[in-house]
PDB file of C-alpha atoms and ligand atoms in Angstrom:
ATOM      1  CA  UNK A  20      -1.819 -11.014   9.614  1.00 97.00           C
ATOM      2  CA  UNK A  21      -2.546 -11.441  13.343  1.00 98.00           C
ATOM      3  CA  UNK A  22      -6.088 -10.345  14.148  1.00 97.00           C
ATOM      4  CA  UNK A  23      -5.137  -8.450  17.314  1.00 98.00           C
ATOM      5  CA  UNK A  24      -2.256  -6.020  16.897  1.00 98.00           C
ATOM      6  CA  UNK A  25      -0.372  -3.788  19.288  1.00 98.00           C
ATOM      7  CA  UNK A  26      -0.702  -0.040  18.630  1.00 98.00           C
ATOM      8  CA  UNK A  27       2.242   2.179  19.547  1.00 98.00           C
ATOM      9  CA  UNK A  28       0.800   5.690  19.203  1.00 98.00           C
ATOM     10  CA  UNK A  29       1.425   8.040  21.050  1.00 98.00           C
ATOM     11  CA  UNK A  30       4.338   6.369  22.832  1.00 98.00           C
ATOM     12  CA  UNK A  31       7.885   7.369  21.964  1.00 98.00           C
ATOM     13  CA  UNK A  32      11.442   6.699  23.115  1.00 98.00           C
ATOM     14  CA  UNK A  33      12.042   4.275  25.962  1.00 98.00           C
ATOM     15  CA  UNK A  34       8.344   4.096  26.794  1.00 98.00           C
ATOM     16  CA  UNK A  35       7.620   2.790  23.289  1.00 98.00           C
ATOM     17  CA  UNK A  36      10.550   0.359  23.343  1.00 98.00           C
ATOM     18  CA  UNK A  37       9.564  -1.068  26.714  1.00 98.00           C
ATOM     19  CA  UNK A  38       5.880  -1.264  25.774  1.00 98.00           C
ATOM     20  CA  UNK A  39       6.618  -3.157  22.556  1.00 98.00           C
ATOM     21  CA  UNK A  40       8.893  -5.579  24.433  1.00 98.00           C
ATOM     22  CA  UNK A  41       6.180  -6.103  27.037  1.00 98.00           C
ATOM     23  CA  UNK A  42       3.535  -6.589  24.337  1.00 98.00           C
ATOM     24  CA  UNK A  43       5.691  -9.165  22.541  1.00 98.00           C
ATOM     25  CA  UNK A  44       6.249 -10.982  25.839  1.00 98.00           C
ATOM     26  CA  UNK A  45       2.491 -10.908  26.418  1.00 98.00           C
ATOM     27  CA  UNK A  46       1.957 -12.596  23.057  1.00 98.00           C
ATOM     28  CA  UNK A  47       1.358  -9.860  20.499  1.00 98.00           C
ATOM     29  CA  UNK A  48       2.972 -10.475  17.129  1.00 98.00           C
ATOM     30  CA  UNK A  49       1.675  -7.456  15.164  1.00 98.00           C
ATOM     31  CA  UNK A  50       3.254  -4.078  15.955  1.00 98.00           C
ATOM     32  CA  UNK A  51       1.630  -0.999  14.425  1.00 98.00           C
ATOM     33  CA  UNK A  52       3.665   2.165  13.913  1.00 99.00           C
ATOM     34  CA  UNK A  53       3.852   5.038  11.408  1.00 99.00           C
ATOM     35  CA  UNK A  54       6.302   7.621  10.129  1.00 98.00           C
ATOM     36  CA  UNK A  55       4.082  10.228  11.765  1.00 98.00           C
ATOM     37  CA  UNK A  56       4.339   8.624  15.227  1.00 98.00           C
ATOM     38  CA  UNK A  57       8.081   9.398  15.342  1.00 98.00           C
ATOM     39  CA  UNK A  58       8.648   6.191  17.259  1.00 98.00           C
ATOM     40  CA  UNK A  59       9.896   3.839  14.547  1.00 98.00           C
ATOM     41  CA  UNK A  60      13.417   3.957  15.966  1.00 98.00           C
ATOM     42  CA  UNK A  61      12.103   3.121  19.439  1.00 98.00           C
ATOM     43  CA  UNK A  62      10.023   0.289  17.989  1.00 98.00           C
ATOM     44  CA  UNK A  63      13.112  -0.879  16.081  1.00 98.00           C
ATOM     45  CA  UNK A  64      15.064  -0.974  19.347  1.00 98.00           C
ATOM     46  CA  UNK A  65      12.477  -3.398  20.717  1.00 98.00           C
ATOM     47  CA  UNK A  66      12.580  -5.519  17.556  1.00 98.00           C
ATOM     48  CA  UNK A  67      16.349  -5.711  17.942  1.00 98.00           C
ATOM     49  CA  UNK A  68      16.102  -6.793  21.585  1.00 98.00           C
ATOM     50  CA  UNK A  69      13.257  -9.301  21.456  1.00 98.00           C
ATOM     51  CA  UNK A  70      13.834 -13.041  21.258  1.00 97.00           C
ATOM     52  CA  UNK A  71      10.908 -13.360  18.871  1.00 98.00           C
ATOM     53  CA  UNK A  72      12.302 -14.094  15.390  1.00 98.00           C
ATOM     54  CA  UNK A  73      11.592 -11.451  12.746  1.00 98.00           C
ATOM     55  CA  UNK A  74       9.744 -14.025  10.625  1.00 98.00           C
ATOM     56  CA  UNK A  75       7.157 -14.422  13.405  1.00 98.00           C
ATOM     57  CA  UNK A  76       6.551 -10.685  13.662  1.00 98.00           C
ATOM     58  CA  UNK A  77       4.170  -8.594  11.611  1.00 98.00           C
ATOM     59  CA  UNK A  78       5.317  -4.975  11.384  1.00 99.00           C
ATOM     60  CA  UNK A  79       2.992  -2.325   9.982  1.00 99.00           C
ATOM     61  CA  UNK A  80       4.027   1.213   9.207  1.00 99.00           C
ATOM     62  CA  UNK A  81       2.393   4.093   7.341  1.00 99.00           C
ATOM     63  CA  UNK A  82       3.411   6.907   5.019  1.00 98.00           C
ATOM     64  CA  UNK A  83       1.901  10.299   5.810  1.00 98.00           C
ATOM     65  CA  UNK A  84       0.242  11.981   2.831  1.00 97.00           C
ATOM     66  CA  UNK A  85       2.673  14.895   2.896  1.00 97.00           C
ATOM     67  CA  UNK A  86       5.342  12.469   1.622  1.00 98.00           C
ATOM     68  CA  UNK A  87       3.684  12.050  -1.769  1.00 98.00           C
ATOM     69  CA  UNK A  88       6.511  12.002  -4.318  1.00 98.00           C
ATOM     70  CA  UNK A  89       8.914  10.756  -1.630  1.00 98.00           C
ATOM     71  CA  UNK A  90       7.397   7.317  -1.169  1.00 98.00           C
ATOM     72  CA  UNK A  91      10.521   5.266  -1.694  1.00 98.00           C
ATOM     73  CA  UNK A  92      12.648   7.517   0.512  1.00 98.00           C
ATOM     74  CA  UNK A  93      10.001   7.439   3.240  1.00 98.00           C
ATOM     75  CA  UNK A  94       9.892   3.646   3.235  1.00 98.00           C
ATOM     76  CA  UNK A  95      13.681   3.410   3.282  1.00 98.00           C
ATOM     77  CA  UNK A  96      13.747   5.757   6.281  1.00 98.00           C
ATOM     78  CA  UNK A  97      11.158   3.570   8.021  1.00 98.00           C
ATOM     79  CA  UNK A  98      13.161   0.410   7.316  1.00 98.00           C
ATOM     80  CA  UNK A  99      16.346   1.997   8.634  1.00 98.00           C
ATOM     81  CA  UNK A 100      14.630   3.228  11.801  1.00 98.00           C
ATOM     82  CA  UNK A 101      12.930  -0.117  12.351  1.00 98.00           C
ATOM     83  CA  UNK A 102      16.141  -2.027  11.617  1.00 98.00           C
ATOM     84  CA  UNK A 103      14.476  -4.397   9.198  1.00 98.00           C
ATOM     85  CA  UNK A 104      14.780  -5.213   5.493  1.00 98.00           C
ATOM     86  CA  UNK A 105      11.019  -5.246   4.945  1.00 98.00           C
ATOM     87  CA  UNK A 106       7.762  -4.333   6.594  1.00 98.00           C
ATOM     88  CA  UNK A 107       4.863  -6.735   6.527  1.00 99.00           C
ATOM     89  CA  UNK A 108       2.352  -4.021   5.742  1.00 99.00           C
ATOM     90  CA  UNK A 109       2.844  -0.467   4.458  1.00 99.00           C
ATOM     91  CA  UNK A 110      -0.144   1.866   4.447  1.00 99.00           C
ATOM     92  CA  UNK A 111      -0.945   5.288   2.977  1.00 98.00           C
ATOM     93  CA  UNK A 112      -1.891   6.918   6.293  1.00 98.00           C
ATOM     94  CA  UNK A 113      -4.669   9.157   4.883  1.00 98.00           C
ATOM     95  CA  UNK A 114      -5.918   9.968   1.386  1.00 98.00           C
ATOM     96  CA  UNK A 115      -3.443  12.622   0.167  1.00 97.00           C
ATOM     97  CA  UNK A 116      -5.302  15.923  -0.021  1.00 95.00           C
ATOM     98  CA  UNK A 117      -8.543  13.967  -0.012  1.00 95.00           C
ATOM     99  CA  UNK A 118      -7.604  12.305  -3.336  1.00 98.00           C
ATOM    100  CA  UNK A 119      -6.994   8.597  -3.895  1.00 98.00           C
ATOM    101  CA  UNK A 120      -3.215   8.989  -4.241  1.00 98.00           C
ATOM    102  CA  UNK A 121      -2.795   6.955  -7.414  1.00 98.00           C
ATOM    103  CA  UNK A 122       0.842   7.961  -7.968  1.00 98.00           C
ATOM    104  CA  UNK A 123       1.653   6.869  -4.414  1.00 98.00           C
ATOM    105  CA  UNK A 124      -0.227   3.627  -4.916  1.00 98.00           C
ATOM    106  CA  UNK A 125       1.909   2.892  -7.991  1.00 98.00           C
ATOM    107  CA  UNK A 126       5.053   3.507  -5.917  1.00 98.00           C
ATOM    108  CA  UNK A 127       3.686   1.303  -3.145  1.00 98.00           C
ATOM    109  CA  UNK A 128       3.117  -1.516  -5.640  1.00 98.00           C
ATOM    110  CA  UNK A 129       6.667  -1.122  -6.960  1.00 98.00           C
ATOM    111  CA  UNK A 130       8.160  -1.282  -3.444  1.00 98.00           C
ATOM    112  CA  UNK A 131       6.048  -4.341  -2.674  1.00 98.00           C
ATOM    113  CA  UNK A 132       7.150  -6.024  -5.912  1.00 98.00           C
ATOM    114  CA  UNK A 133      10.756  -5.378  -4.900  1.00 98.00           C
ATOM    115  CA  UNK A 134      10.182  -7.042  -1.532  1.00 98.00           C
ATOM    116  CA  UNK A 135      10.440  -3.969   0.706  1.00 98.00           C
ATOM    117  CA  UNK A 136       6.862  -4.456   1.884  1.00 98.00           C
ATOM    118  CA  UNK A 137       5.132  -7.824   1.931  1.00 98.00           C
ATOM    119  CA  UNK A 138       1.708  -6.224   1.581  1.00 98.00           C
ATOM    120  CA  UNK A 139       0.394  -2.721   0.923  1.00 99.00           C
ATOM    121  CA  UNK A 140      -2.767  -0.949   1.881  1.00 99.00           C
ATOM    122  CA  UNK A 141      -4.436   2.265   2.991  1.00 98.00           C
ATOM    123  CA  UNK A 142      -5.806   3.883   6.108  1.00 98.00           C
ATOM    124  CA  UNK A 143      -8.791   6.147   6.688  1.00 98.00           C
ATOM    125  CA  UNK A 144     -10.048   5.628   3.109  1.00 98.00           C
ATOM    126  CA  UNK A 145     -13.682   5.747   2.012  1.00 98.00           C
ATOM    127  CA  UNK A 146     -14.739   3.034  -0.461  1.00 98.00           C
ATOM    128  CA  UNK A 147     -14.909   5.470  -3.414  1.00 98.00           C
ATOM    129  CA  UNK A 148     -11.221   6.315  -3.103  1.00 98.00           C
ATOM    130  CA  UNK A 149     -10.306   2.648  -2.761  1.00 98.00           C
ATOM    131  CA  UNK A 150     -12.199   1.969  -5.982  1.00 98.00           C
ATOM    132  CA  UNK A 151     -10.290   4.790  -7.673  1.00 98.00           C
ATOM    133  CA  UNK A 152      -6.997   3.052  -6.810  1.00 98.00           C
ATOM    134  CA  UNK A 153      -8.344  -0.169  -8.272  1.00 98.00           C
ATOM    135  CA  UNK A 154      -9.632   1.564 -11.399  1.00 98.00           C
ATOM    136  CA  UNK A 155      -6.185   3.064 -12.017  1.00 98.00           C
ATOM    137  CA  UNK A 156      -4.047  -0.001 -11.289  1.00 98.00           C
ATOM    138  CA  UNK A 157      -6.250  -3.093 -11.191  1.00 98.00           C
ATOM    139  CA  UNK A 158      -5.202  -3.716  -7.583  1.00 98.00           C
ATOM    140  CA  UNK A 159      -7.121  -3.174  -4.365  1.00 98.00           C
ATOM    141  CA  UNK A 160      -5.314  -2.398  -1.114  1.00 98.00           C
ATOM    142  CA  UNK A 161      -4.870  -5.511   1.036  1.00 98.00           C
ATOM    143  CA  UNK A 162      -6.031  -3.612   4.136  1.00 98.00           C
ATOM    144  CA  UNK A 163      -7.936  -0.451   5.073  1.00 98.00           C
ATOM    145  CA  UNK A 164      -7.206   0.624   8.642  1.00 98.00           C
ATOM    146  CA  UNK A 165      -9.681   3.089  10.102  1.00 97.00           C
ATOM    147  CA  UNK A 166     -11.398   4.044  13.321  1.00 96.00           C
ATOM    148  CA  UNK A 167     -13.889   1.268  13.965  1.00 96.00           C
ATOM    149  CA  UNK A 168     -15.800   0.607  17.130  1.00 95.00           C
ATOM    150  CA  UNK A 169     -19.470  -0.098  17.831  1.00 95.00           C
ATOM    151  CA  UNK A 170     -20.355   3.576  17.348  1.00 93.00           C
ATOM    152  CA  UNK A 171     -18.785   3.469  13.866  1.00 94.00           C
ATOM    153  CA  UNK A 172     -20.511   0.245  12.865  1.00 95.00           C
ATOM    154  CA  UNK A 173     -21.737   0.330   9.276  1.00 95.00           C
ATOM    155  CA  UNK A 174     -22.652  -3.069   7.840  1.00 96.00           C
ATOM    156  CA  UNK A 175     -22.566  -1.769   4.245  1.00 97.00           C
ATOM    157  CA  UNK A 176     -19.075  -0.363   4.682  1.00 97.00           C
ATOM    158  CA  UNK A 177     -17.792  -3.627   6.160  1.00 97.00           C
ATOM    159  CA  UNK A 178     -19.526  -5.602   3.420  1.00 97.00           C
ATOM    160  CA  UNK A 179     -17.997  -3.409   0.706  1.00 98.00           C
ATOM    161  CA  UNK A 180     -14.568  -4.415   2.007  1.00 98.00           C
ATOM    162  CA  UNK A 181     -15.491  -8.090   2.200  1.00 97.00           C
ATOM    163  CA  UNK A 182     -16.745  -8.114  -1.398  1.00 98.00           C
ATOM    164  CA  UNK A 183     -13.474  -6.552  -2.589  1.00 98.00           C
ATOM    165  CA  UNK A 184     -11.329  -8.933  -0.553  1.00 98.00           C
ATOM    166  CA  UNK A 185      -9.963  -6.092   1.606  1.00 98.00           C
ATOM    167  CA  UNK A 186      -9.223  -6.654   5.300  1.00 98.00           C
ATOM    168  CA  UNK A 187     -10.934  -4.014   7.413  1.00 98.00           C
ATOM    169  CA  UNK A 188      -8.678  -3.165  10.340  1.00 98.00           C
ATOM    170  CA  UNK A 189      -9.906  -1.194  13.344  1.00 98.00           C
ATOM    171  CA  UNK A 190      -7.843   1.476  15.031  1.00 97.00           C
ATOM    172  CA  UNK A 191      -8.900   3.222  18.243  1.00 95.00           C
ATOM    173  CA  UNK A 192     -11.630   0.617  18.922  1.00 94.00           C
ATOM    174  CA  UNK A 193     -11.720   1.474  22.636  1.00 93.00           C
ATOM    175  CA  UNK A 194     -11.198   5.199  22.416  1.00 89.00           C
ATOM    176  CA  UNK A 195     -14.100   5.601  20.000  1.00 83.00           C
ATOM    177  CA  UNK A 196     -16.539   3.619  22.139  1.00 83.00           C
ATOM    178  CA  UNK A 197     -18.769   4.819  24.996  1.00 90.00           C
ATOM    179  CA  UNK A 198     -17.844   2.007  27.328  1.00 93.00           C
ATOM    180  CA  UNK A 199     -20.217   3.275  30.018  1.00 94.00           C
ATOM    181  CA  UNK A 200     -23.187   2.004  27.988  1.00 95.00           C
ATOM    182  CA  UNK A 201     -24.836  -0.740  30.071  1.00 97.00           C
ATOM    183  CA  UNK A 202     -24.706  -3.258  27.239  1.00 97.00           C
ATOM    184  CA  UNK A 203     -20.929  -3.540  27.727  1.00 97.00           C
ATOM    185  CA  UNK A 204     -21.079  -4.156  31.486  1.00 97.00           C
ATOM    186  CA  UNK A 205     -23.913  -6.655  31.058  1.00 98.00           C
ATOM    187  CA  UNK A 206     -22.116  -8.529  28.285  1.00 98.00           C
ATOM    188  CA  UNK A 207     -18.805  -8.475  30.152  1.00 98.00           C
ATOM    189  CA  UNK A 208     -20.554  -9.794  33.271  1.00 98.00           C
ATOM    190  CA  UNK A 209     -21.973 -12.759  31.356  1.00 98.00           C
ATOM    191  CA  UNK A 210     -18.545 -13.657  29.951  1.00 98.00           C
ATOM    192  CA  UNK A 211     -16.525 -12.916  33.080  1.00 97.00           C
ATOM    193  CA  UNK A 212     -14.339 -10.428  31.216  1.00 97.00           C
ATOM    194  CA  UNK A 213     -13.907  -6.649  31.056  1.00 97.00           C
ATOM    195  CA  UNK A 214     -15.804  -4.196  28.874  1.00 97.00           C
ATOM    196  CA  UNK A 215     -12.711  -3.548  26.729  1.00 97.00           C
ATOM    197  CA  UNK A 216     -12.475  -7.222  25.798  1.00 98.00           C
ATOM    198  CA  UNK A 217     -16.104  -7.134  24.704  1.00 98.00           C
ATOM    199  CA  UNK A 218     -15.282  -4.415  22.158  1.00 98.00           C
ATOM    200  CA  UNK A 219     -12.295  -6.355  20.827  1.00 98.00           C
ATOM    201  CA  UNK A 220     -14.366  -9.562  20.661  1.00 98.00           C
ATOM    202  CA  UNK A 221     -17.147  -7.707  18.831  1.00 98.00           C
ATOM    203  CA  UNK A 222     -14.651  -6.614  16.153  1.00 97.00           C
ATOM    204  CA  UNK A 223     -13.277 -10.117  15.781  1.00 97.00           C
ATOM    205  CA  UNK A 224     -16.800 -11.473  15.384  1.00 97.00           C
ATOM    206  CA  UNK A 225     -17.213  -9.184  12.366  1.00 96.00           C
ATOM    207  CA  UNK A 226     -13.919 -10.366  10.872  1.00 96.00           C
ATOM    208  CA  UNK A 227     -12.357  -6.974  11.604  1.00 97.00           C
ATOM    209  CA  UNK A 228      -8.702  -6.955  12.663  1.00 98.00           C
ATOM    210  CA  UNK A 229      -8.034  -4.827  15.747  1.00 98.00           C
ATOM    211  CA  UNK A 230      -5.129  -2.546  16.627  1.00 98.00           C
ATOM    212  CA  UNK A 231      -5.248  -1.693  20.296  1.00 98.00           C
ATOM    213  CA  UNK A 232      -2.820   0.200  22.522  1.00 98.00           C
ATOM    214  CA  UNK A 233      -2.064  -0.034  26.197  1.00 97.00           C
ATOM    215  CA  UNK A 234       1.005   0.899  28.172  1.00 97.00           C
ATOM    216  CA  UNK A 235       0.109  -1.672  30.858  1.00 98.00           C
ATOM    217  CA  UNK A 236       0.870  -5.366  30.696  1.00 98.00           C
ATOM    218  CA  UNK A 237      -2.312  -6.509  32.457  1.00 98.00           C
ATOM    219  CA  UNK A 238      -4.435  -4.555  29.969  1.00 98.00           C
ATOM    220  CA  UNK A 239      -2.364  -5.796  27.029  1.00 98.00           C
ATOM    221  CA  UNK A 240      -3.024  -9.360  28.173  1.00 98.00           C
ATOM    222  CA  UNK A 241      -6.726  -8.772  28.730  1.00 98.00           C
ATOM    223  CA  UNK A 242      -7.142  -7.213  25.286  1.00 98.00           C
ATOM    224  CA  UNK A 243      -5.402 -10.195  23.720  1.00 98.00           C
ATOM    225  CA  UNK A 244      -7.557 -12.628  25.689  1.00 97.00           C
ATOM    226  CA  UNK A 245     -10.617 -11.239  23.886  1.00 98.00           C
ATOM    227  CA  UNK A 246      -9.821 -13.789  21.159  1.00 97.00           C
ATOM    228  CA  UNK A 247     -11.294 -16.357  23.563  1.00 97.00           C
ATOM    229  CA  UNK A 248     -14.585 -14.459  24.082  1.00 98.00           C
ATOM    230  CA  UNK A 249     -17.409 -15.636  21.812  1.00 98.00           C
ATOM    231  CA  UNK A 250     -20.390 -13.300  21.806  1.00 98.00           C
ATOM    232  CA  UNK A 251     -23.879 -14.616  21.082  1.00 98.00           C
ATOM    233  CA  UNK A 252     -25.890 -13.385  18.069  1.00 97.00           C
ATOM    234  CA  UNK A 253     -28.127 -11.432  20.501  1.00 98.00           C
ATOM    235  CA  UNK A 254     -25.141  -9.743  22.113  1.00 98.00           C
ATOM    236  CA  UNK A 255     -23.705  -8.858  18.709  1.00 97.00           C
ATOM    237  CA  UNK A 256     -27.040  -7.392  17.608  1.00 97.00           C
ATOM    238  CA  UNK A 257     -27.311  -5.242  20.740  1.00 97.00           C
ATOM    239  CA  UNK A 258     -23.810  -3.871  20.242  1.00 97.00           C
ATOM    240  CA  UNK A 259     -24.370  -3.303  16.514  1.00 95.00           C
ATOM    241  CA  UNK A 260     -27.393  -1.207  17.478  1.00 94.00           C
ATOM    242  CA  UNK A 261     -25.098   1.329  19.171  1.00 92.00           C
ATOM    243  CA  UNK A 262     -24.020   2.591  15.724  1.00 89.00           C
ATOM    244  CA  UNK A 263     -24.420   6.334  15.501  1.00 85.00           C
ATOM    245  CA  UNK A 264     -24.024   6.703  11.713  1.00 74.00           C
TER     246      UNK A 264
HETATM  247  N1  LIG B 321      -4.379   4.743  11.043  1.00 61.40           N
HETATM  248  C1  LIG B 321      -4.660   5.750  11.828  1.00 61.40           C
HETATM  249  O1  LIG B 321      -4.976   6.865  11.384  1.00 61.40           O
HETATM  250  C2  LIG B 321      -4.613   5.542  13.318  1.00 61.40           C
HETATM  251  C3  LIG B 321      -5.193   6.506  14.173  1.00 61.40           C
HETATM  252  C4  LIG B 321      -5.166   6.281  15.555  1.00 61.40           C
HETATM  253  C5  LIG B 321      -4.568   5.119  16.042  1.00 61.40           C
HETATM  254  N2  LIG B 321      -3.976   4.229  15.195  1.00 61.40           N
HETATM  255  C6  LIG B 321      -3.309   3.002  15.702  1.00 61.40           C
HETATM  256  O2  LIG B 321      -4.235   2.282  16.497  1.00 61.40           O
HETATM  257  C7  LIG B 321      -3.710   2.100  17.819  1.00 61.40           C
HETATM  258  C8  LIG B 321      -4.825   2.053  18.840  1.00 61.40           C
HETATM  259  O3  LIG B 321      -5.592   3.246  18.792  1.00 61.40           O
HETATM  260  P1  LIG B 321      -5.721   4.241  20.017  1.00 61.40           P
HETATM  261  O4  LIG B 321      -4.496   4.185  20.838  1.00 61.40           O
HETATM  262  O5  LIG B 321      -6.157   5.537  19.453  1.00 61.40           O
HETATM  263  O6  LIG B 321      -6.983   3.690  20.817  1.00 61.40           O
HETATM  264  P2  LIG B 321      -7.344   2.355  21.632  1.00 61.40           P
HETATM  265  O7  LIG B 321      -6.284   1.324  21.487  1.00 61.40           O
HETATM  266  O8  LIG B 321      -8.710   2.010  21.238  1.00 61.40           O
HETATM  267  O9  LIG B 321      -7.398   2.893  23.121  1.00 61.40           O
HETATM  268  C9  LIG B 321      -6.230   3.188  23.813  1.00 61.40           C
HETATM  269  C10 LIG B 321      -6.635   3.745  25.173  1.00 61.40           C
HETATM  270  O10 LIG B 321      -7.374   2.763  25.892  1.00 61.40           O
HETATM  271  C11 LIG B 321      -6.696   2.438  27.110  1.00 61.40           C
HETATM  272  N3  LIG B 321      -6.834   0.981  27.288  1.00 61.40           N
HETATM  273  C12 LIG B 321      -6.405   0.010  26.455  1.00 61.40           C
HETATM  274  N4  LIG B 321      -6.758  -1.206  26.897  1.00 61.40           N
HETATM  275  C13 LIG B 321      -7.409  -1.020  28.061  1.00 61.40           C
HETATM  276  C14 LIG B 321      -8.000  -1.896  29.007  1.00 61.40           C
HETATM  277  N5  LIG B 321      -8.026  -3.221  28.831  1.00 61.40           N
HETATM  278  N6  LIG B 321      -8.588  -1.331  30.107  1.00 61.40           N
HETATM  279  C15 LIG B 321      -8.598   0.007  30.289  1.00 61.40           C
HETATM  280  N7  LIG B 321      -8.063   0.897  29.417  1.00 61.40           N
HETATM  281  C16 LIG B 321      -7.463   0.382  28.309  1.00 61.40           C
HETATM  282  C17 LIG B 321      -5.264   2.891  26.939  1.00 61.40           C
HETATM  283  O11 LIG B 321      -4.721   3.309  28.165  1.00 61.40           O
HETATM  284  P3  LIG B 321      -3.320   2.780  28.740  1.00 61.40           P
HETATM  285  O12 LIG B 321      -2.297   2.868  27.645  1.00 61.40           O
HETATM  286  O13 LIG B 321      -3.057   3.737  29.876  1.00 61.40           O
HETATM  287  O14 LIG B 321      -3.556   1.378  29.203  1.00 61.40           O
HETATM  288  C18 LIG B 321      -5.430   4.081  26.000  1.00 61.40           C
HETATM  289  O15 LIG B 321      -5.754   5.246  26.730  1.00 61.40           O
HETATM  290  C19 LIG B 321      -2.714   3.279  17.988  1.00 61.40           C
HETATM  291  O16 LIG B 321      -1.792   3.027  19.008  1.00 61.40           O
HETATM  292  C20 LIG B 321      -2.101   3.323  16.600  1.00 61.40           C
HETATM  293  O17 LIG B 321      -1.120   2.321  16.469  1.00 61.40           O
HETATM  294  C21 LIG B 321      -4.014   4.407  13.846  1.00 61.40           C
END
């Protein structure tokens, strides 16, 4: 799973198709969509047009919780819209009704075993609900995607994922961060990069995968270049201290 992925929400139609093509040309290999985004067809149009072979792409989509009981149909609709035989990662978008969604998780495992999804996971789940899925089936999600920026930082939460072998994946890392805090400008100045790259680099330092969206090629490229920014332990500590929880 690429550590920096391209987010497609809230783009739709031609804007989404063009943005995904631009992101792939800029070097992204993970494309993040969802049934709820209503852009899978537009993303699929980009996947059909790109020169990048399907095997080199990592496509994530998500089932909204109101499709409980319709898991298989929902995935088949996603695959048709995306124009692919499988997704690389299929997530339960939120805990259905605030519950773990064990029946959905069983259906997810079945679809994965049949090869329709290479890996399965969840999104916006607290650890207790993840444990409930494991208690019921003996299998943890491969990934938990949730809002995760410096303000959300919670070392215990991240550690709970690490101990269970679950990849923590950040969505909205930039949107959820007060980038006007001086620590970002100071850190960016030292590394000769922008404040947004500092946030992406901070996530990578913690072993957190990042899904980031931009409609602009220069920003897409800068966000991707954060992989080359290595923050010092002092810089990491200062950013960790911005946690509001
Ligand atoms: N699982 C979930 O429940 C969930 C929820 C929300 C999002 N997501 C996924 O995560 C992805 C990213 O989340 P997000 O879109 O909410 O937030 P984000 O990627 O943290 O921030 C996106 C915003 O930041 C701007 N931006 C990006 N890079 C920039 C840069 N280098 N300089 C200046 N501005 C920059 C974008 O503007 P421009 O586009 O104008 O450049 C956009 O307004 C979504 O697209 C979606 O795929 C998942």
